[in-house]
Amino acid sequence: QKEVEQNSGPLSVPEGAIASLNCTYSDRGSQSFFWYRQYSGKSPELIMSIYSNGDKEDGRFTAQLNKASQYVSLLIRDSQPSDSATYLCAVLGGASKIIFGSGTRLSIRP
Amino acid sequence: DVKVTQSSRYLVKRTGEKVFLECVQDMDHENMFWYRQDPGLGLRLIYFSYDVKMKEKGDIPEGYSVSREKKERFSLILESASTNQTSMYLCASGSLGVGELFFGEGSRLTVL
């Protein structure tokens, strides 16, 4: 079992709709969770972090964490073509080790 | 702005050559990381370091070594490059205990 799992996609969402990206992790002791966005040919950049159960909102982005289910999600409201990218889920484990999922490719269709 | 600089954007090497990839960060971060990224496999951690002269193996350390002699600099070394090490290599830095990483632009290595 991979430590951090994501569906690879591609996930195709119409412009203006809500995009929902999911991630599961195996280490029940993990405390910190992150979503990075990576445009084609570019390096990943952090867009959201979440540390406690529940929702965290930042503009059009909402991160959701359920530690009991070991599940993290990212919702993107009012999806725009500029949101088309690969979204990487990351988990901070022991000794500052940060593990990434394989990423979900999101495509917003006009 | 935080800057993570990788020494080479593109490299072409031959099988068996020794390869050095260098990374420098200007934010006084304790943590530095080397990942490789391959299609469908995402970012895989090779090695990381949380202090000068300290290193920890990641998930795929075989065939690689690292060096951190100064806080700002973290080098990845391929002692004897092989074709299966053809990949994009990404360096990142971050503060201790914090998961926000800042990435360099990447080094695309091709081993022939």
Coordinates of N, CA, C and O in Angstrom, one line a residue, chain A residues 2 9 19 23 29 32 43 49 64 77 80-82 84 87 90-91 97 103 105 108 110:
Chain A
K2 N 0.6 2.1 -0.9 CA 1.3 3.4 -1.0 C 1.0 4.2 0.3 O -0.1 4.2 0.8
G9 N -6.4 10.4 -12.5 CA -7.2 11.2 -13.4 C -6.9 10.7 -14.9 O -6.5 9.6 -15.0
A19 N -14.7 21.2 -8.7 CA -13.8 20.1 -8.9 C -13.5 19.5 -7.5 O -13.2 20.3 -6.5
C23 N -7.7 12.2 -1.6 CA -6.4 11.6 -1.2 C -6.5 10.8 0.1 O -7.3 11.2 1.0
G29 N -0.6 8.3 12.3 CA 0.0 9.4 13.1 C 0.3 10.7 12.4 O 0.7 11.6 13.1
S32 N 0.0 16.7 9.5 CA -0.1 17.8 8.7 C -0.2 17.4 7.2 O 0.4 16.4 6.8
S43 N 7.4 23.6 -11.5 CA 7.6 22.9 -10.2 C 6.3 23.1 -9.3 O 5.5 24.0 -9.5
S49 N -2.8 24.2 3.1 CA -2.4 23.3 4.2 C -3.5 23.1 5.2 O -4.3 24.0 5.4
Q64 N -10.4 19.7 3.0 CA -11.2 18.9 4.0 C -10.3 17.8 4.6 O -9.7 17.1 3.8
R77 N -14.0 25.6 -6.2 CA -15.3 26.1 -6.6 C -15.1 27.0 -7.8 O -14.0 27.6 -8.0
Q80 N -11.9 27.4 -13.1 CA -11.4 28.2 -14.2 C -10.4 27.4 -15.0 O -9.8 26.5 -14.5
P81 N -10.3 27.7 -16.3 CA -9.3 27.0 -17.1 C -7.9 27.1 -16.5 O -7.1 26.2 -16.7
S82 N -7.6 28.2 -15.8 CA -6.3 28.3 -15.2 C -6.1 27.3 -14.0 O -5.0 27.2 -13.5
S84 N -6.5 24.2 -14.5 CA -6.0 22.9 -15.1 C -4.6 22.7 -14.8 O -3.7 23.5 -15.1
Y87 N -2.6 18.1 -9.3 CA -2.7 18.5 -7.9 C -2.1 17.3 -7.1 O -2.5 16.2 -7.2
A90 N 0.2 15.9 -0.2 CA 1.4 15.6 0.6 C 1.1 15.5 2.1 O 0.3 16.2 2.6
V91 N 1.9 14.6 2.7 CA 1.7 14.4 4.1 C 3.0 14.5 4.8 O 4.0 14.0 4.4
K97 N 9.8 14.1 7.3 CA 9.7 13.5 6.0 C 8.4 13.8 5.3 O 7.3 13.7 5.9
G103 N -0.4 12.3 -7.6 CA -1.0 13.5 -8.3 C -2.2 13.1 -9.1 O -2.4 12.0 -9.6
R105 N -4.4 14.7 -12.3 CA -4.5 15.7 -13.3 C -5.9 16.2 -13.5 O -6.8 15.4 -13.7
I108 N -10.0 21.6 -16.9 CA -11.2 22.4 -16.8 C -11.6 22.7 -18.3 O -10.8 23.3 -19.0
P110 N -13.8 24.5 -21.2 CA -14.6 25.7 -21.3 C -16.1 25.4 -21.6 O -16.4 24.4 -22.3

